[in-house]
């Protein structure tokens, strides 16, 4: 069907995006994850959608679903240069296992790091700024030329994600969340059925995995993301708070 055009003139990007997301949710949100991905790849955003993956604790499910339809879908991976070594090894293993052919590893700008975080200690004084220069700004640059991107977010992961829909507006782009309604049990069943390898840190008590300095183990009874930025009033790195508001001008 091609990407939907704004229904009326006079809308700014945000209004048009909200309208487009609402239309897409009305038309397609009842589809299974597999069918939603297929329609996004072949009809809604053909050739204009990427998969953004952290290669974290649950990433294998969405990567496998997409690879089952098209192994050549661009997969954008942000290497913040502060990741666990286990995450980098897991990325390499999954890429080979799933036969992914277009992995785009994005890193922060060296000049920006040299100026803003020369001692790799910015996370201790301003975690938001650290995430911005290491994740949000690099991703915003990487998403140039794409109209949409797949994310692996689910409603059960945290209270801040409890209301996410299959399609969300992000500036002039649309985020597609095929797994939004999946439960932890759904993920486990899919992983077992397809014999997908786990991230090595999950067994050590890390159900949600980000940068090494800002990720801690999760205690029994806590939500899956409780170990991210523990002790701070922060629940997201920023990439899901609007790429076009990251200060990069993109």
mmCIF file of C-alpha atoms in Angstrom:
data_model
loop_
_atom_site.group_PDB
_atom_site.id
_atom_site.type_symbol
_atom_site.label_atom_id
_atom_site.label_comp_id
_atom_site.label_asym_id
_atom_site.label_seq_id
_atom_site.Cartn_x
_atom_site.Cartn_y
_atom_site.Cartn_z
ATOM 1 C CA UNK A 1 0.000 0.000 0.000
ATOM 2 C CA UNK A 2 2.989 2.319 0.425
ATOM 3 C CA UNK A 3 3.449 4.760 3.210
ATOM 4 C CA UNK A 4 0.359 6.699 4.212
ATOM 5 C CA UNK A 5 0.313 10.350 3.272
ATOM 6 C CA UNK A 6 -0.975 12.938 5.768
ATOM 7 C CA UNK A 7 -4.732 13.227 5.341
ATOM 8 C CA UNK A 8 -4.903 16.991 5.356
ATOM 9 C CA UNK A 9 -2.558 19.864 4.668
ATOM 10 C CA UNK A 10 -1.381 22.189 7.402
ATOM 11 C CA UNK A 11 -0.101 19.483 9.763
ATOM 12 C CA UNK A 12 3.393 19.698 11.159
ATOM 13 C CA UNK A 13 5.500 16.532 11.255
ATOM 14 C CA UNK A 14 4.408 15.646 14.777
ATOM 15 C CA UNK A 15 0.691 16.028 14.069
ATOM 16 C CA UNK A 16 0.960 14.149 10.792
ATOM 17 C CA UNK A 17 2.940 11.410 12.498
ATOM 18 C CA UNK A 18 0.385 11.022 15.264
ATOM 19 C CA UNK A 19 -2.325 10.794 12.655
ATOM 20 C CA UNK A 20 -0.419 8.230 10.625
ATOM 21 C CA UNK A 21 0.331 6.105 13.708
ATOM 22 C CA UNK A 22 -3.345 6.132 14.675
ATOM 23 C CA UNK A 23 -4.387 4.989 11.185
ATOM 24 C CA UNK A 24 -1.782 2.228 11.162
ATOM 25 C CA UNK A 25 -2.871 1.011 14.600
ATOM 26 C CA UNK A 26 -6.501 0.936 13.489
ATOM 27 C CA UNK A 27 -5.641 -1.078 10.384
ATOM 28 C CA UNK A 28 -2.916 -3.440 11.527
ATOM 29 C CA UNK A 29 -2.521 -3.680 15.310
ATOM 30 C CA UNK A 30 -4.634 -6.857 15.466
ATOM 31 C CA UNK A 31 -2.157 -8.804 13.344
ATOM 32 C CA UNK A 32 0.246 -11.341 14.765
ATOM 33 C CA UNK A 33 3.844 -10.211 15.170
ATOM 34 C CA UNK A 34 4.834 -12.228 12.097
ATOM 35 C CA UNK A 35 2.154 -10.700 9.885
ATOM 36 C CA UNK A 36 2.771 -7.210 11.231
ATOM 37 C CA UNK A 37 6.462 -7.456 10.385
ATOM 38 C CA UNK A 38 5.703 -8.837 6.931
ATOM 39 C CA UNK A 39 3.242 -6.054 6.134
ATOM 40 C CA UNK A 40 5.644 -3.390 7.425
ATOM 41 C CA UNK A 41 8.467 -4.760 5.272
ATOM 42 C CA UNK A 42 6.551 -5.414 2.081
ATOM 43 C CA UNK A 43 3.635 -2.961 2.016
ATOM 44 C CA UNK A 44 3.803 -0.132 4.531
ATOM 45 C CA UNK A 45 7.501 0.820 4.517
ATOM 46 C CA UNK A 46 9.131 -1.256 1.744
ATOM 47 C CA UNK A 47 12.861 -0.540 1.635
ATOM 48 C CA UNK A 48 12.477 2.272 4.166
ATOM 49 C CA UNK A 49 12.489 0.504 7.523
ATOM 50 C CA UNK A 50 15.353 -0.682 9.743
ATOM 51 C CA UNK A 51 15.520 -2.848 12.836
ATOM 52 C CA UNK A 52 17.224 -1.157 15.784
ATOM 53 C CA UNK A 53 18.630 -3.792 18.142
ATOM 54 C CA UNK A 54 20.665 -3.703 21.337
ATOM 55 C CA UNK A 55 21.418 -7.435 21.020
ATOM 56 C CA UNK A 56 20.292 -7.578 24.620
ATOM 57 C CA UNK A 57 18.448 -10.100 26.760
ATOM 58 C CA UNK A 58 15.373 -10.546 24.539
ATOM 59 C CA UNK A 59 16.699 -9.319 21.202
ATOM 60 C CA UNK A 60 16.933 -12.742 19.587
ATOM 61 C CA UNK A 61 13.153 -13.002 19.215
ATOM 62 C CA UNK A 62 12.616 -9.913 17.049
ATOM 63 C CA UNK A 63 15.825 -10.559 15.114
ATOM 64 C CA UNK A 64 14.673 -14.108 14.358
ATOM 65 C CA UNK A 65 11.192 -12.981 13.337
ATOM 66 C CA UNK A 66 12.565 -10.403 10.920
ATOM 67 C CA UNK A 67 15.297 -12.684 9.566
ATOM 68 C CA UNK A 68 12.663 -15.343 8.867
ATOM 69 C CA UNK A 69 11.094 -12.909 6.403
ATOM 70 C CA UNK A 70 14.138 -11.010 5.080
ATOM 71 C CA UNK A 71 17.712 -11.514 6.259
ATOM 72 C CA UNK A 72 18.772 -8.385 4.409
ATOM 73 C CA UNK A 73 16.785 -5.914 6.516
ATOM 74 C CA UNK A 74 19.182 -3.246 7.844
ATOM 75 C CA UNK A 75 19.949 -3.917 11.522
ATOM 76 C CA UNK A 76 21.269 -0.871 13.377
ATOM 77 C CA UNK A 77 23.359 -1.612 16.456
ATOM 78 C CA UNK A 78 24.678 1.170 18.697
ATOM 79 C CA UNK A 79 28.056 0.308 20.138
ATOM 80 C CA UNK A 80 28.364 2.940 22.858
ATOM 81 C CA UNK A 81 31.926 1.779 23.574
ATOM 82 C CA UNK A 82 30.771 1.034 27.123
ATOM 83 C CA UNK A 83 28.953 -2.246 26.471
ATOM 84 C CA UNK A 84 29.593 -5.559 28.172
ATOM 85 C CA UNK A 85 32.027 -7.737 26.212
ATOM 86 C CA UNK A 86 29.371 -10.455 26.417
ATOM 87 C CA UNK A 87 26.986 -8.272 24.407
ATOM 88 C CA UNK A 88 29.469 -7.834 21.569
ATOM 89 C CA UNK A 89 30.137 -11.582 21.491
ATOM 90 C CA UNK A 90 26.390 -12.272 21.553
ATOM 91 C CA UNK A 91 25.881 -9.906 18.619
ATOM 92 C CA UNK A 92 28.449 -11.748 16.545
ATOM 93 C CA UNK A 93 26.945 -15.121 17.429
ATOM 94 C CA UNK A 94 23.381 -14.098 16.543
ATOM 95 C CA UNK A 95 24.426 -12.449 13.286
ATOM 96 C CA UNK A 96 26.045 -15.688 12.161
ATOM 97 C CA UNK A 97 23.279 -17.902 13.514
ATOM 98 C CA UNK A 98 20.466 -15.942 11.841
ATOM 99 C CA UNK A 99 22.340 -15.138 8.630
ATOM 100 C CA UNK A 100 21.811 -11.389 8.923
ATOM 101 C CA UNK A 101 23.514 -9.628 6.025
ATOM 102 C CA UNK A 102 23.219 -5.883 6.729
ATOM 103 C CA UNK A 103 24.494 -5.089 10.234
ATOM 104 C CA UNK A 104 25.249 -1.409 10.735
ATOM 105 C CA UNK A 105 27.296 -0.884 13.891
ATOM 106 C CA UNK A 106 27.144 2.762 14.924
ATOM 107 C CA UNK A 107 29.553 4.393 17.372
ATOM 108 C CA UNK A 108 29.717 7.844 18.988
ATOM 109 C CA UNK A 109 31.655 10.608 17.289
ATOM 110 C CA UNK A 110 35.258 10.556 18.575
ATOM 111 C CA UNK A 111 35.450 14.355 18.670
ATOM 112 C CA UNK A 112 32.263 14.543 20.730
ATOM 113 C CA UNK A 113 33.555 11.950 23.198
ATOM 114 C CA UNK A 114 36.910 13.696 23.497
ATOM 115 C CA UNK A 115 35.200 16.947 24.383
ATOM 116 C CA UNK A 116 32.250 15.803 26.496
ATOM 117 C CA UNK A 117 33.526 12.604 28.110
ATOM 118 C CA UNK A 118 37.329 12.488 27.966
ATOM 119 C CA UNK A 119 37.641 10.374 31.139
ATOM 120 C CA UNK A 120 34.664 8.051 30.457
ATOM 121 C CA UNK A 121 33.042 9.303 33.645
ATOM 122 C CA UNK A 122 30.131 11.350 32.294
ATOM 123 C CA UNK A 123 27.713 8.575 33.292
ATOM 124 C CA UNK A 124 28.483 9.378 36.943
ATOM 125 C CA UNK A 125 27.630 13.074 36.720
ATOM 126 C CA UNK A 126 25.076 13.343 33.913
ATOM 127 C CA UNK A 127 23.655 10.021 32.753
ATOM 128 C CA UNK A 128 21.245 11.705 30.333
ATOM 129 C CA UNK A 129 24.082 13.517 28.574
ATOM 130 C CA UNK A 130 26.089 10.310 28.426
ATOM 131 C CA UNK A 131 23.198 8.461 26.774
ATOM 132 C CA UNK A 132 22.653 11.343 24.390
ATOM 133 C CA UNK A 133 26.184 11.423 22.982
ATOM 134 C CA UNK A 134 26.675 7.659 23.015
ATOM 135 C CA UNK A 135 23.249 6.432 21.850
ATOM 136 C CA UNK A 136 20.631 8.980 20.836
ATOM 137 C CA UNK A 137 22.687 11.247 18.598
ATOM 138 C CA UNK A 138 24.458 8.361 16.803
ATOM 139 C CA UNK A 139 21.124 6.613 16.220
ATOM 140 C CA UNK A 140 19.530 9.794 14.899
ATOM 141 C CA UNK A 141 22.275 10.025 12.295
ATOM 142 C CA UNK A 142 21.954 6.337 11.433
ATOM 143 C CA UNK A 143 18.213 6.684 10.845
ATOM 144 C CA UNK A 144 18.584 9.249 8.066
ATOM 145 C CA UNK A 145 16.876 7.863 4.971
ATOM 146 C CA UNK A 146 14.484 5.609 6.893
ATOM 147 C CA UNK A 147 10.781 6.279 7.409
ATOM 148 C CA UNK A 148 10.359 3.739 10.221
ATOM 149 C CA UNK A 149 12.149 1.354 12.566
ATOM 150 C CA UNK A 150 11.331 -1.847 14.401
ATOM 151 C CA UNK A 151 11.806 -1.931 18.168
ATOM 152 C CA UNK A 152 11.563 -4.884 20.552
ATOM 153 C CA UNK A 153 9.777 -3.077 23.374
ATOM 154 C CA UNK A 154 7.001 -4.853 25.290
ATOM 155 C CA UNK A 155 4.351 -3.564 27.666
ATOM 156 C CA UNK A 156 5.291 -5.910 30.488
ATOM 157 C CA UNK A 157 8.871 -4.634 30.746
ATOM 158 C CA UNK A 158 8.129 -1.578 32.880
ATOM 159 C CA UNK A 159 5.315 0.715 33.964
ATOM 160 C CA UNK A 160 6.618 3.363 31.555
ATOM 161 C CA UNK A 161 5.987 0.951 28.653
ATOM 162 C CA UNK A 162 2.602 -0.369 29.723
ATOM 163 C CA UNK A 163 0.623 1.562 27.097
ATOM 164 C CA UNK A 164 2.802 1.269 23.995
ATOM 165 C CA UNK A 165 1.007 0.493 20.745
ATOM 166 C CA UNK A 166 2.065 -1.449 17.663
ATOM 167 C CA UNK A 167 2.791 1.823 15.858
ATOM 168 C CA UNK A 168 4.109 4.996 17.472
ATOM 169 C CA UNK A 169 4.978 8.419 16.154
ATOM 170 C CA UNK A 170 8.582 9.559 16.524
ATOM 171 C CA UNK A 171 8.895 12.938 14.839
ATOM 172 C CA UNK A 172 8.605 12.330 11.109
ATOM 173 C CA UNK A 173 9.166 8.582 11.563
ATOM 174 C CA UNK A 174 7.088 5.684 12.817
ATOM 175 C CA UNK A 175 8.259 3.134 15.359
ATOM 176 C CA UNK A 176 6.898 -0.368 14.863
ATOM 177 C CA UNK A 177 6.590 -2.522 17.988
ATOM 178 C CA UNK A 178 5.593 -6.031 16.838
ATOM 179 C CA UNK A 179 6.117 -7.541 20.306
ATOM 180 C CA UNK A 180 4.245 -4.869 22.287
ATOM 181 C CA UNK A 181 1.584 -7.285 23.551
ATOM 182 C CA UNK A 182 3.881 -10.253 24.151
ATOM 183 C CA UNK A 183 4.391 -11.548 27.682
ATOM 184 C CA UNK A 184 7.538 -12.934 29.247
ATOM 185 C CA UNK A 185 6.031 -16.392 28.801
ATOM 186 C CA UNK A 186 5.455 -15.738 25.091
ATOM 187 C CA UNK A 187 9.112 -14.822 24.679
ATOM 188 C CA UNK A 188 10.336 -17.892 26.554
ATOM 189 C CA UNK A 189 8.111 -20.170 24.488
ATOM 190 C CA UNK A 190 9.322 -18.657 21.209
ATOM 191 C CA UNK A 191 12.969 -18.889 22.250
ATOM 192 C CA UNK A 192 12.526 -22.527 23.256
ATOM 193 C CA UNK A 193 10.599 -23.435 20.095
ATOM 194 C CA UNK A 194 13.286 -22.006 17.842
ATOM 195 C CA UNK A 195 16.200 -22.958 20.101
ATOM 196 C CA UNK A 196 17.562 -19.424 20.183
ATOM 197 C CA UNK A 197 20.709 -18.898 22.270
ATOM 198 C CA UNK A 198 20.322 -16.722 25.396
ATOM 199 C CA UNK A 199 22.398 -13.680 26.167
ATOM 200 C CA UNK A 200 25.103 -15.001 28.532
ATOM 201 C CA UNK A 201 24.361 -12.361 31.177
ATOM 202 C CA UNK A 202 20.699 -13.341 31.643
ATOM 203 C CA UNK A 203 21.652 -16.368 33.731
ATOM 204 C CA UNK A 204 23.714 -14.076 35.938
ATOM 205 C CA UNK A 205 20.686 -11.949 36.897
ATOM 206 C CA UNK A 206 20.565 -9.333 34.144
ATOM 207 C CA UNK A 207 17.144 -9.472 32.422
ATOM 208 C CA UNK A 208 17.734 -6.059 30.807
ATOM 209 C CA UNK A 209 21.202 -5.187 29.571
ATOM 210 C CA UNK A 210 22.635 -1.844 28.547
ATOM 211 C CA UNK A 211 25.985 -0.188 29.113
ATOM 212 C CA UNK A 212 28.180 -1.839 31.704
ATOM 213 C CA UNK A 213 28.493 1.103 34.155
ATOM 214 C CA UNK A 214 24.726 1.682 34.303
ATOM 215 C CA UNK A 215 23.433 -1.910 34.413
ATOM 216 C CA UNK A 216 23.055 -3.901 37.626
ATOM 217 C CA UNK A 217 21.462 -7.201 38.554
ATOM 218 C CA UNK A 218 17.705 -7.300 39.179
ATOM 219 C CA UNK A 219 16.353 -8.502 42.502
ATOM 220 C CA UNK A 220 13.407 -10.932 42.822
ATOM 221 C CA UNK A 221 10.095 -9.087 42.455
ATOM 222 C CA UNK A 222 11.543 -6.102 40.594
ATOM 223 C CA UNK A 223 10.527 -5.291 37.030
ATOM 224 C CA UNK A 224 12.873 -6.372 34.280
ATOM 225 C CA UNK A 225 14.375 -2.914 33.831
ATOM 226 C CA UNK A 226 14.963 -2.137 37.509
ATOM 227 C CA UNK A 227 18.675 -2.709 37.049
ATOM 228 C CA UNK A 228 19.038 0.088 34.518
ATOM 229 C CA UNK A 229 20.337 3.366 35.987
ATOM 230 C CA UNK A 230 19.623 2.131 39.487
ATOM 231 C CA UNK A 231 19.233 4.952 41.989
ATOM 232 C CA UNK A 232 18.503 7.567 39.341
ATOM 233 C CA UNK A 233 15.213 9.094 38.244
ATOM 234 C CA UNK A 234 15.778 7.634 34.790
ATOM 235 C CA UNK A 235 14.083 4.736 33.024
ATOM 236 C CA UNK A 236 15.016 5.206 29.361
ATOM 237 C CA UNK A 237 18.258 5.965 27.540
ATOM 238 C CA UNK A 238 16.471 8.519 25.371
ATOM 239 C CA UNK A 239 16.120 6.838 22.000
ATOM 240 C CA UNK A 240 12.442 6.179 22.744
ATOM 241 C CA UNK A 241 11.799 9.716 23.940
ATOM 242 C CA UNK A 242 12.063 11.176 20.434
ATOM 243 C CA UNK A 243 15.116 11.085 18.175
ATOM 244 C CA UNK A 244 14.230 14.440 16.720
ATOM 245 C CA UNK A 245 14.476 16.054 20.162
ATOM 246 C CA UNK A 246 18.032 14.930 20.806
ATOM 247 C CA UNK A 247 19.694 18.210 19.996
ATOM 248 C CA UNK A 248 21.444 16.876 16.915
ATOM 249 C CA UNK A 249 19.251 18.775 14.505
ATOM 250 C CA UNK A 250 18.070 15.562 12.840
#
